[in-house]
Amino acid sequence: MTTDNGGRPRAGRNRSRNRKNRVTVKDVAERAGVGTMTVSRALRSPDSVSAKLRERIEMAVADLGYVPNRLAGGLASSRTRTVPVIIPSLSNAVFPDIVEGISSVLQRHDLQILLGNTQYSLADEEALVSTFLSWSPDGVIITGLEHTERTRRMLAAADIPVVEIVEWGEAPIDMNVGLSHVAAGRTMGEYLIGQGYRRIAFVGPQMDRDVRAAKRLAGLRAALAAAGQEGGPALSLDRPSAVRAGGDAISQLLGEAPDIDAVFFANDDMAVGGLLECQRRGIAVPGTLAIAGFNGLEFSGEVMPRLTTILTPRHEIGRRAAEMLVTRLAGQPVAATRVDVGFTLLRRESA
Amino acid sequence: MTTDNGGRPRAGRNRSRNRKNRVTVKDVAERAGVGTMTVSRALRSPDSVSAKLRERIEMAVADLGYVPNRLAGGLASSRTRTVPVIIPSLSNAVFPDIVEGISSVLQRHDLQILLGNTQYSLADEEALVSTFLSWSPDGVIITGLEHTERTRRMLAAADIPVVEIVEWGEAPIDMNVGLSHVAAGRTMGEYLIGQGYRRIAFVGPQMDRDVRAAKRLAGLRAALAAAGQEGGPALSLDRPSAVRAGGDAISQLLGEAPDIDAVFFANDDMAVGGLLECQRRGIAVPGTLAIAGFNGLEFSGEVMPRLTTILTPRHEIGRRAAEMLVTRLAGQPVAATRVDVGFTLLRRESA
DNA sequence: GTGAAAGCGCTAACAG
DNA sequence: CTGTTAGCGCTTTCAC
């Protein structure tokens, strides 16, 4: 009977799970008595459709409970309103703050976040970037300036806005918002030296992986060298940043180098842990041992003595990165594509 | 020359941005001298293809730098290896922990997280669910058991695994992992009563929005009622949970109800803030005022006195939720679809 | 302002 | 084990 359809069952009736009675543009178009194109346009740019039709279409959409299929839309247009956000960790309190900043502006512009956690591994990062790009994202936000060569190539080839965040520096792939961690480390070093400390130790978490912590140490050493000082030992813990880790570090340091008079911790949580450990041991802070941290987390200002630290504008980093992305997506020029948000030394009582 | 293509320009040359020279299955197939289907299969289930062809295909993939387009794949199969994770906030330290737990198992199974932040608004939650479902996700992980009617309907209709997390209770949409916040509140209440406290105040953050904090209060009240006690005032702050908020709450409480002898904070960060405020004011803890928290965040065990609190297994909640999802996706039956992970009262020095 | 036709790149469902 | 065919649901062209 039928010609080219032959006797075959008419297309996939039960092709897969919930495919059965999905509402499509076609359904909406029929109900509104218009073409599918008009529906599509009415939904994306309502002004390009006459008021009458727009109204009819909106009613049909509501009646049918139509929700556009983003996969189909993305496939056809290669725009998905999606932004991968690639960070090294969530347990480091720094990153949830940044992601909140990003999220606050992206959600307002109807852009979805795809979250990727690299666990401080550049290989994992590369794999994530590859996967994410296969989603035709509208842009990418990625932590740091150090990536594998392939990661950089893929990102550059994607031809979409890319913002590298947290670290500020030379030759970003595209745009960059952050601060110089070397400068921050140097600033703290100079401050401690100025306060008269002479044997300054450093404690960082997994510094082979956490490049930025390593840069803060480099900054400290630069300050030490400039002052013609030797400093104290640098400890790289083999576990992530945490309060407990800071306490343990103090114990270890006191065993190995009892003559130190100050400790610069790469993160506030460790620093607070160190501070509390000193209190437990009855070591006077800063009298016997000064303690300094990094990041300016909220509770660093609530302990006693309050922690001397460097405040980093985390929410701002996220917000500005997202704003740059959105501006570029809107086709507008981004005034500054490399922004140094800086940092603030909080001189408090612990050092 | 050409037949049915007529004189038309050969398809969209410059159809959009980076569409130009995208490598597709077709290219890989040609280079390997096989059909596109074989390429598709070789990539998804290598065992279903002969070793010889598989090798040729893998070489072609590498040579060409082929990355499959997930949108096309998802559209065709309605499986996208994507899981929306919907949480109320990232600034509450509880949620990054949970997301890390989820992420640790999902990444291992090549499932991507779509992160959604509701800001404790059920209306925002509904909007997020609607958007996310338009991505044909493989499953959904969502916080809490309270949703709008439409959210529940959409989720149920999607016909994919759904795990509601954090709260444990009756009649989940599908699967559920969490704990009873009423029971946790009651447990803390009974403990405090048992310790001899008589005027127990409660402090929670934005309790009109944070349903689970409200449940902990309900639990406390139940314990108070059972013991025939009246308790103290309950304070609902108008800002999110934070250390500083806890300190301020103590100040306010001491003004309004100086006769209280214990404060149960809905979160550890506030509780620690309260504790530190007492120290600043020279109020003996627990002598004059006992302080209790909730969650068992790491630093609650580092302050002095250590904070009495309730430990919630956050990482476990995330991990198990993701495992249940993965099991279901593998077509295997999930042994327990409603799991109560419980909680642990940490009796320490502050109360 | 509106519509018709032609894919986006992939995979399900066959047949071989 | 492999290939052919026909879409997935939308948007891009291009004509009206």
XYZ file of C-alpha atoms (C1' of nucleotides) in Angstrom:
734
model
C 0.000 0.000 0.000
C 2.229 2.708 1.284
C 5.099 3.540 -0.970
C 8.438 4.180 0.621
C 7.283 3.418 4.120
C 6.630 -0.135 3.124
C 5.084 -2.319 5.739
C 7.370 -0.997 8.464
C 5.721 0.121 11.681
C 5.263 3.849 11.505
C 8.438 5.309 12.939
C 9.453 4.834 16.546
C 6.279 4.650 18.547
C 7.997 3.750 21.739
C 11.400 4.967 20.699
C 12.543 5.547 24.212
C 11.402 6.247 27.700
C 9.525 9.456 27.986
C 9.449 10.320 24.376
C 5.824 9.354 23.992
C 3.733 12.456 24.415
C 6.246 15.218 24.587
C 4.835 18.605 23.660
C 6.789 20.125 20.785
C 6.746 23.399 18.900
C 4.612 21.684 16.352
C 1.855 21.068 18.885
C 1.973 24.653 20.011
C 1.954 25.870 16.425
C -1.085 23.786 15.529
C -3.024 24.885 18.565
C -2.209 28.524 17.905
C -2.872 28.103 14.215
C 0.537 29.371 13.114
C 3.776 27.982 11.745
C 6.465 26.520 13.979
C 8.824 29.312 13.054
C 6.461 31.889 14.433
C 6.300 30.027 17.711
C 10.055 29.813 17.870
C 10.399 33.531 17.214
C 7.628 34.504 19.588
C 9.468 32.713 22.351
C 12.921 34.111 21.723
C 12.194 37.649 20.561
C 8.574 38.482 21.277
C 8.857 41.855 19.565
C 9.364 40.311 16.160
C 5.855 38.884 16.179
C 2.535 40.677 16.005
C 0.811 41.209 19.327
C -2.159 39.123 18.296
C -0.193 36.048 17.366
C 2.095 36.409 20.316
C -0.872 36.274 22.623
C -2.361 33.231 20.940
C 0.994 31.499 21.132
C 1.497 32.318 24.761
C -1.885 30.840 25.549
C -1.099 27.686 23.645
C 2.215 27.378 25.448
C 0.513 27.723 28.803
C -2.328 25.345 27.954
C -0.006 22.663 26.703
C 2.687 23.235 29.320
C 5.247 23.473 26.578
C 8.910 23.517 27.573
C 11.357 23.910 24.683
C 13.913 21.170 24.246
C 17.272 22.792 24.757
C 19.172 20.020 23.101
C 17.356 20.513 19.861
C 17.706 24.250 20.109
C 21.378 23.998 20.881
C 22.031 21.571 18.094
C 20.366 23.828 15.580
C 21.841 27.093 16.757
C 25.023 26.030 18.526
C 24.113 28.310 21.375
C 23.070 26.658 24.601
C 23.147 29.361 27.280
C 25.546 27.246 29.204
C 28.801 28.187 30.938
C 31.187 25.607 32.354
C 32.802 26.792 35.578
C 35.979 24.882 36.287
C 37.444 25.034 39.771
C 39.989 22.910 41.603
C 37.949 22.160 44.701
C 34.842 22.943 46.678
C 36.205 22.133 50.113
C 38.478 25.121 49.955
C 36.074 27.817 51.170
C 37.412 30.193 48.552
C 35.654 28.529 45.657
C 32.069 28.383 46.857
C 32.328 32.156 47.334
C 33.542 32.626 43.794
C 30.918 30.321 42.363
C 28.226 32.249 44.230
C 29.502 35.429 42.665
C 29.392 33.872 39.230
C 26.025 32.302 39.811
C 24.477 35.576 40.966
C 25.041 37.211 37.604
C 24.712 34.198 35.320
C 21.330 33.115 36.669
C 20.052 36.635 36.073
C 20.983 36.290 32.411
C 19.459 32.863 32.032
C 22.817 31.163 31.696
C 23.332 27.745 33.243
C 26.431 26.701 35.162
C 28.117 23.415 34.379
C 30.289 22.710 37.392
C 33.620 20.977 36.993
C 35.954 20.004 39.815
C 39.552 19.312 38.802
C 40.852 18.323 42.213
C 43.911 20.385 41.404
C 44.826 18.073 38.533
C 45.632 19.601 35.156
C 44.928 16.289 33.465
C 41.437 16.194 34.955
C 41.040 19.781 33.888
C 41.874 18.879 30.319
C 39.329 16.072 30.311
C 36.682 18.380 31.723
C 37.328 21.052 29.147
C 37.053 18.538 26.358
C 33.738 17.214 27.630
C 32.324 20.620 28.318
C 33.183 21.929 24.887
C 31.174 19.111 23.370
C 28.150 20.853 24.875
C 28.648 23.938 22.736
C 28.842 26.247 25.730
C 28.464 29.991 25.281
C 31.581 30.697 27.327
C 33.968 29.195 29.867
C 35.201 30.294 33.277
C 38.282 28.458 34.446
C 40.584 28.759 37.429
C 44.192 29.779 37.048
C 46.493 30.569 34.161
C 48.331 27.279 34.070
C 46.817 24.632 31.858
C 48.076 21.891 29.615
C 48.952 22.927 26.111
C 45.997 20.981 24.766
C 43.600 22.680 27.159
C 44.765 26.066 25.945
C 44.442 25.033 22.332
C 40.944 23.641 22.750
C 39.794 26.723 24.596
C 41.275 29.082 22.051
C 39.852 27.086 19.155
C 36.369 27.095 20.634
C 36.076 30.719 19.696
C 33.917 31.645 22.682
C 34.630 34.004 25.589
C 36.965 32.458 28.148
C 37.735 34.008 31.521
C 40.614 32.753 33.594
C 40.097 33.636 37.226
C 41.732 33.872 40.658
C 45.271 34.374 39.397
C 46.151 37.558 37.562
C 48.983 37.549 35.067
C 50.404 37.727 31.601
C 49.065 36.260 28.368
C 45.668 34.867 29.284
C 43.883 32.778 26.675
C 41.249 35.486 26.430
C 40.117 37.445 29.506
C 41.445 37.380 33.049
C 40.272 38.482 36.508
C 42.270 37.841 39.625
C 45.173 38.981 41.666
C 48.887 38.358 41.797
C 49.567 35.712 44.383
C 53.269 36.434 44.251
C 52.588 40.070 45.089
C 50.265 39.031 47.895
C 52.905 36.740 49.361
C 55.515 39.457 49.067
C 53.263 41.975 50.776
C 52.723 39.713 53.724
C 56.452 38.960 53.837
C 57.352 42.623 53.888
C 54.823 43.287 56.575
C 56.126 40.522 58.814
C 59.714 41.619 58.285
C 58.665 45.175 59.094
C 57.108 43.944 62.315
C 60.525 42.631 63.251
C 60.052 38.904 62.735
C 63.212 37.156 61.646
C 62.537 33.456 61.422
C 59.403 33.267 59.296
C 58.084 29.828 58.429
C 55.550 29.023 55.732
C 52.874 26.326 55.658
C 50.976 25.387 52.527
C 48.647 22.585 51.460
C 49.724 20.176 48.725
C 51.939 22.736 47.110
C 52.945 20.562 44.225
C 49.355 20.819 43.056
C 48.154 24.146 44.420
C 50.133 26.463 42.186
C 48.804 29.618 43.775
C 49.831 28.599 47.269
C 53.286 27.981 45.854
C 53.293 31.481 44.389
C 52.496 33.003 47.736
C 55.530 31.207 49.084
C 57.608 32.528 46.195
C 56.446 36.037 47.088
C 57.409 35.549 50.705
C 60.844 34.353 49.677
C 61.294 37.336 47.404
C 60.565 39.650 50.316
C 62.942 37.727 52.526
C 65.688 37.871 49.906
C 65.164 41.594 49.382
C 65.639 42.118 53.100
C 68.677 39.898 53.123
C 66.992 37.422 55.416
C 66.913 33.713 55.417
C 63.469 32.978 56.803
C 62.367 29.716 58.309
C 61.317 26.357 56.889
C 58.537 25.942 54.342
C 56.198 23.070 55.028
C 54.091 21.530 52.284
C 51.431 19.360 53.842
C 50.278 16.319 51.981
C 46.621 16.969 52.579
C 44.103 19.651 51.677
C 43.770 22.854 53.585
C 41.846 22.445 56.852
C 41.770 23.699 60.407
C 43.139 20.476 61.844
C 45.993 20.485 59.334
C 47.053 23.894 60.608
C 47.174 22.700 64.191
C 49.282 19.713 63.240
C 51.608 21.902 61.227
C 52.325 24.010 64.293
C 53.206 20.905 66.269
C 55.539 19.707 63.560
C 57.161 23.095 63.141
C 57.827 23.483 66.841
C 59.580 20.153 66.804
C 61.704 20.852 63.757
C 62.465 24.522 64.104
C 61.720 25.769 67.619
C 63.416 29.093 66.908
C 60.800 30.372 64.448
C 59.036 33.537 65.490
C 56.293 33.736 62.834
C 54.289 31.437 60.571
C 52.636 32.506 57.336
C 49.896 30.041 56.455
C 48.741 29.764 52.851
C 45.102 29.745 53.958
C 43.042 31.111 56.802
C 41.558 27.823 57.891
C 45.001 26.411 58.523
C 46.082 29.657 60.152
C 43.169 29.586 62.557
C 43.970 25.975 63.314
C 47.522 27.031 64.081
C 46.316 29.861 66.268
C 44.025 27.611 68.287
C 46.787 25.042 68.667
C 49.028 27.722 70.138
C 46.334 28.654 72.603
C 45.963 25.036 73.656
C 49.708 24.830 74.195
C 49.847 28.122 76.011
C 52.057 29.722 73.392
C 51.575 33.487 73.306
C 50.378 34.839 69.925
C 51.927 37.013 68.665
C 54.337 37.374 71.651
C 56.131 34.070 71.225
C 54.890 33.140 67.785
C 53.148 35.352 65.263
C 50.552 33.848 62.920
C 49.371 35.150 59.568
C 46.855 33.752 57.131
C 45.488 34.304 53.668
C 42.021 34.971 52.202
C 40.228 36.893 54.908
C 37.573 34.280 55.603
C 34.882 35.555 57.904
C 35.893 33.747 61.056
C 39.495 34.933 60.840
C 38.183 38.195 62.299
C 36.253 36.545 65.120
C 38.951 34.595 66.895
C 41.072 36.166 69.605
C 43.574 37.484 68.797
C 42.081 38.307 65.438
C 44.052 36.890 62.553
C 46.333 39.075 60.480
C 45.610 38.037 56.930
C 45.182 39.138 53.341
C 41.668 39.728 52.160
C 40.906 38.492 48.647
C 37.733 39.739 46.936
C 36.332 36.356 46.049
C 32.753 37.258 45.370
C 33.948 40.143 43.244
C 36.190 37.896 41.188
C 33.231 35.673 40.385
C 30.910 38.546 39.696
C 33.284 40.404 37.417
C 34.271 37.318 35.488
C 30.619 36.575 34.819
C 29.960 40.177 33.879
C 32.783 40.212 31.361
C 31.417 37.048 29.837
C 27.896 38.422 29.626
C 29.091 41.679 28.102
C 31.008 39.856 25.437
C 28.036 37.593 24.731
C 25.897 40.666 24.264
C 28.292 41.639 21.521
C 29.583 44.627 23.436
C 33.258 45.379 23.869
C 34.767 44.583 27.245
C 36.602 47.640 28.518
C 39.282 45.862 30.502
C 40.001 42.277 29.599
C 42.732 41.807 32.180
C 41.634 42.993 35.562
C 43.670 42.889 38.720
C 41.216 43.020 41.613
C 44.032 43.320 44.111
C 44.001 42.353 47.779
C 44.011 44.011 51.178
C 46.388 43.381 54.029
C 44.337 43.141 57.201
C 46.682 44.143 60.007
C 45.192 42.635 63.081
C 46.505 41.259 66.341
C 47.984 37.867 65.531
C 51.076 39.183 63.730
C 25.895 18.363 -12.585
C 24.470 17.627 -9.208
C 21.017 16.201 -9.209
C 18.732 17.063 -6.357
C 21.024 19.698 -4.959
C 20.308 21.914 -7.908
C 22.016 25.218 -8.040
C 21.561 25.891 -4.329
C 24.639 26.964 -2.435
C 25.943 23.879 -0.715
C 24.333 24.065 2.688
C 25.304 26.644 5.277
C 28.920 27.415 4.668
C 29.216 29.945 7.423
C 26.069 28.960 9.254
C 27.363 30.120 12.555
C 30.512 30.794 14.474
C 32.654 27.759 14.819
C 30.595 25.450 12.731
C 32.959 25.666 9.799
C 35.310 22.741 10.021
C 33.917 20.737 12.856
C 34.983 17.099 12.800
C 31.962 14.785 12.785
C 31.370 11.065 12.947
C 31.155 11.112 9.214
C 34.730 12.317 8.880
C 35.934 9.673 11.269
C 33.943 7.011 9.464
C 35.363 7.956 6.088
C 38.909 8.005 7.341
C 38.519 4.646 8.998
C 36.656 3.262 6.025
C 33.561 2.221 8.004
C 29.987 3.384 8.512
C 29.064 6.090 10.979
C 27.157 3.621 13.089
C 30.252 1.564 13.636
C 32.097 4.627 14.825
C 29.287 5.515 17.175
C 29.265 2.006 18.607
C 33.026 1.741 18.844
C 33.021 4.843 20.975
C 30.206 3.890 23.314
C 30.673 0.152 23.684
C 34.040 -0.841 22.291
C 33.338 -4.528 22.862
C 30.585 -4.591 20.302
C 33.047 -3.900 17.515
C 35.790 -6.096 16.128
C 39.263 -5.364 17.430
C 40.558 -4.505 13.988
C 37.937 -1.887 13.233
C 38.052 -0.513 16.723
C 41.727 0.160 16.332
C 41.300 1.852 12.969
C 38.542 3.991 14.403
C 40.543 4.954 17.446
C 43.386 6.053 15.221
C 41.068 8.121 13.065
C 39.577 9.727 16.165
C 43.012 10.641 17.452
C 44.269 11.909 14.087
C 41.267 14.087 13.529
C 40.906 15.171 17.151
C 37.285 14.144 17.067
C 35.092 15.105 20.001
C 31.503 13.875 19.784
C 28.804 16.506 19.904
C 26.789 15.764 23.023
C 23.856 17.821 21.935
C 23.335 15.703 18.869
C 23.842 12.530 20.842
C 21.433 13.665 23.526
C 18.811 14.707 21.051
C 18.936 11.363 19.330
C 19.040 9.185 22.411
C 17.489 11.386 25.076
C 20.316 10.436 27.356
C 22.823 13.151 28.107
C 24.865 11.864 31.072
C 23.837 14.949 32.932
C 22.512 15.325 36.483
C 21.134 18.587 37.812
C 22.029 19.122 41.458
C 19.708 21.619 43.084
C 20.719 23.158 46.380
C 19.544 26.215 48.297
C 22.912 27.874 48.793
C 26.650 27.522 48.533
C 27.561 29.901 51.329
C 26.179 27.499 53.875
C 29.193 25.218 54.329
C 26.925 22.207 54.397
C 26.259 22.217 50.680
C 29.751 22.300 49.234
C 30.422 19.165 51.293
C 27.381 17.453 49.859
C 28.195 18.521 46.320
C 31.714 17.165 46.725
C 30.258 13.858 47.810
C 27.998 13.795 44.780
C 30.737 14.926 42.452
C 33.146 12.255 43.648
C 30.912 9.472 42.414
C 29.295 11.154 39.429
C 32.587 12.169 37.808
C 33.746 8.591 38.101
C 30.750 7.493 36.065
C 31.179 10.171 33.454
C 28.091 12.057 34.575
C 28.100 15.847 34.490
C 26.700 18.047 37.235
C 24.420 20.927 36.379
C 24.459 23.142 39.435
C 21.364 25.054 40.475
C 21.119 27.442 43.399
C 17.603 28.192 44.647
C 18.530 30.705 47.297
C 15.988 28.976 49.494
C 13.162 29.979 47.170
C 10.699 27.316 46.041
C 9.695 29.475 43.094
C 13.299 29.656 41.911
C 13.520 25.940 42.451
C 10.534 25.376 40.189
C 12.081 27.499 37.446
C 15.366 25.616 37.726
C 13.690 22.237 37.514
C 11.805 23.278 34.430
C 14.955 24.502 32.695
C 17.001 21.516 33.702
C 14.426 19.032 32.495
C 14.640 20.610 29.072
C 18.168 19.219 28.953
C 16.940 15.630 29.135
C 19.001 14.863 32.213
C 19.591 11.281 33.260
C 18.534 11.979 36.826
C 18.006 14.746 39.352
C 19.304 15.391 42.852
C 17.339 17.982 44.751
C 17.440 19.322 48.297
C 14.559 18.794 50.664
C 11.140 17.213 50.482
C 9.140 20.386 50.167
C 8.548 21.610 46.656
C 5.774 23.313 44.785
C 3.092 21.055 43.388
C 4.275 21.785 39.871
C 7.875 20.905 40.727
C 6.737 17.533 42.032
C 4.611 16.904 38.972
C 7.384 17.791 36.539
C 9.875 15.623 38.341
C 7.533 12.666 38.545
C 6.552 13.018 34.884
C 10.173 13.112 33.751
C 10.392 9.425 34.476
C 14.031 9.521 35.543
C 15.626 8.744 38.908
C 15.139 11.558 41.396
C 16.842 11.702 44.776
C 15.684 14.142 47.414
C 18.451 14.794 49.885
C 19.300 16.254 53.293
C 15.868 15.817 54.821
C 14.552 12.318 55.456
C 10.834 11.717 55.502
C 7.632 10.326 54.130
C 6.468 10.083 50.544
C 9.446 11.182 48.495
C 8.932 11.695 44.778
C 11.232 8.768 44.134
C 14.294 8.138 46.312
C 15.422 9.878 49.482
C 18.622 10.169 51.533
C 18.880 12.350 54.585
C 18.039 12.632 58.197
C 15.147 13.797 60.301
C 15.787 17.348 61.358
C 12.950 17.214 63.845
C 14.560 14.200 65.505
C 17.918 15.954 65.538
C 16.408 19.019 67.173
C 14.635 16.867 69.715
C 17.804 14.973 70.525
C 19.678 18.158 71.224
C 16.744 19.443 73.278
C 16.639 16.301 75.386
C 20.358 16.444 75.919
C 20.283 20.057 77.053
C 17.348 19.392 79.375
C 19.215 16.399 80.731
C 22.182 18.594 81.427
C 19.928 20.683 83.626
C 19.402 23.726 81.441
C 16.019 25.326 81.931
C 15.824 28.427 79.801
C 16.926 27.237 76.397
C 16.882 29.783 73.578
C 17.066 28.999 69.871
C 18.680 30.981 67.069
C 18.086 30.225 63.400
C 18.803 31.944 60.096
C 15.923 33.122 57.928
C 13.622 30.475 59.226
C 10.731 31.377 57.011
C 12.858 30.104 54.137
C 15.134 27.513 55.699
C 12.584 24.819 56.383
C 15.071 22.442 57.947
C 16.267 24.974 60.511
C 12.610 25.453 61.415
C 12.260 21.714 61.888
C 15.161 21.628 64.280
C 13.350 24.264 66.314
C 10.177 22.179 66.177
C 12.174 19.238 67.521
C 13.567 21.326 70.352
C 10.074 22.484 71.255
C 8.807 18.945 71.251
C 11.498 17.960 73.732
C 10.716 20.968 75.879
C 7.002 20.151 75.839
C 7.657 16.517 76.712
C 9.660 17.649 79.711
C 6.969 20.119 80.662
C 9.300 23.026 80.177
C 8.798 26.360 78.584
C 12.176 27.093 77.080
C 13.464 30.463 76.055
C 12.880 32.732 73.083
C 13.435 31.633 69.485
C 15.211 34.143 67.319
C 14.924 34.051 63.550
C 17.608 36.245 62.054
C 16.879 38.023 58.832
C 20.196 37.129 57.246
C 22.022 33.982 56.225
C 23.949 31.853 58.633
C 27.371 33.292 59.465
C 29.804 33.629 62.327
C 29.119 37.323 62.785
C 25.362 36.702 62.872
C 25.870 34.336 65.805
C 27.778 36.932 67.777
C 25.097 39.527 67.198
C 22.398 37.069 68.181
C 24.062 36.573 71.569
C 24.106 40.303 72.137
C 20.457 40.605 71.249
C 19.468 37.630 73.364
C 21.275 38.920 76.441
C 19.358 42.164 76.109
C 15.957 40.582 75.645
C 16.148 37.541 77.883
C 19.059 37.772 80.298
C 17.825 34.771 82.226
C 18.557 32.185 79.507
C 21.062 29.524 80.425
C 21.585 27.840 77.053
C 21.388 28.657 73.360
C 20.844 26.109 70.609
C 22.054 27.525 67.310
C 20.699 26.086 64.071
C 24.211 26.034 62.565
C 27.763 25.688 63.783
C 29.066 28.856 62.230
C 26.553 30.903 64.188
C 27.223 28.840 67.290
C 30.945 29.456 67.095
C 30.221 33.141 66.586
C 28.107 33.050 69.721
C 30.825 31.260 71.615
C 33.488 33.741 70.637
C 31.194 36.628 71.518
C 30.765 35.181 75.001
C 34.523 34.967 75.383
C 34.892 38.575 74.357
C 32.286 39.569 76.923
C 33.806 37.403 79.596
C 30.729 35.201 79.863
C 31.629 31.715 81.059
C 30.689 28.916 78.642
C 29.066 26.668 79.645
C 29.061 27.972 83.235
C 26.906 31.017 82.703
C 25.613 30.219 79.263
C 25.772 26.930 77.416
C 26.116 26.912 73.628
C 25.165 24.176 71.195
C 25.405 24.026 67.428
C 24.425 21.873 64.496
C 26.321 20.148 61.667
C 29.657 19.287 63.183
C 31.737 21.517 60.940
C 35.419 20.920 61.359
C 36.298 24.000 63.331
C 33.559 23.393 65.893
C 35.968 20.889 67.431
C 38.925 23.236 67.444
C 37.627 26.151 69.483
C 37.895 26.194 73.238
C 35.665 25.067 74.792
C 34.888 22.683 71.974
C 31.371 23.063 70.658
C 28.681 20.571 71.577
C 26.897 19.909 68.317
C 25.207 17.370 66.101
C 27.298 15.817 63.397
C 25.561 15.330 60.062
C 27.162 13.019 57.498
C 27.181 15.468 54.621
C 29.681 13.837 52.363
C 27.898 10.542 52.876
C 24.559 12.040 51.930
C 26.020 13.250 48.661
C 27.852 10.048 47.969
C 24.894 7.781 48.668
C 22.475 9.889 46.689
C 24.782 9.705 43.707
C 25.275 5.981 44.170
C 21.560 5.331 44.228
C 21.201 7.321 41.046
C 24.005 5.461 39.326
C 22.649 2.087 40.395
C 19.244 2.903 39.019
C 20.766 4.165 35.783
C 22.617 0.887 35.443
C 19.238 -0.787 35.477
C 19.867 -2.440 38.789
C 17.399 -2.375 41.651
C 18.171 -0.013 44.513
C 17.995 -1.943 47.768
C 16.859 0.910 49.995
C 15.190 3.831 48.329
C 14.563 5.753 51.522
C 17.671 5.948 53.631
C 18.014 7.665 56.947
C 21.698 8.382 57.431
C 21.106 9.595 60.954
C 23.207 11.985 62.985
C 25.541 11.909 65.968
C 25.339 14.018 69.082
C 28.845 15.258 69.833
C 28.892 15.884 73.576
C 31.702 18.291 74.097
C 32.481 21.082 76.522
C 30.317 24.008 75.476
C 27.024 22.562 76.709
C 5.639 39.860 9.840
C 5.214 34.934 8.512
C 6.033 30.285 6.594
C 8.380 26.097 4.090
C 12.164 23.475 3.567
C 16.498 21.788 5.015
C 19.480 20.398 8.054
C 22.460 20.601 13.024
C 25.286 15.539 14.341
C 24.064 11.854 16.291
C 21.798 7.155 17.450
C 17.522 3.665 17.423
C 15.797 0.326 14.848
C 15.924 -2.396 11.714
C 18.034 -5.786 8.039
C 21.904 -8.216 6.600
C 29.444 -7.690 13.828
C 28.137 -3.976 10.399
C 25.493 -0.826 7.404
C 21.119 1.741 5.970
C 17.487 4.645 6.900
C 14.905 7.765 9.374
C 14.317 10.797 12.515
C 15.232 13.507 17.657
C 12.990 19.046 17.999
C 14.602 22.938 16.983
C 16.400 27.049 14.174
C 18.572 28.795 9.919
C 17.963 30.287 5.595
C 15.239 32.267 2.094
C 11.068 33.294 -0.035
C 6.702 35.482 0.418
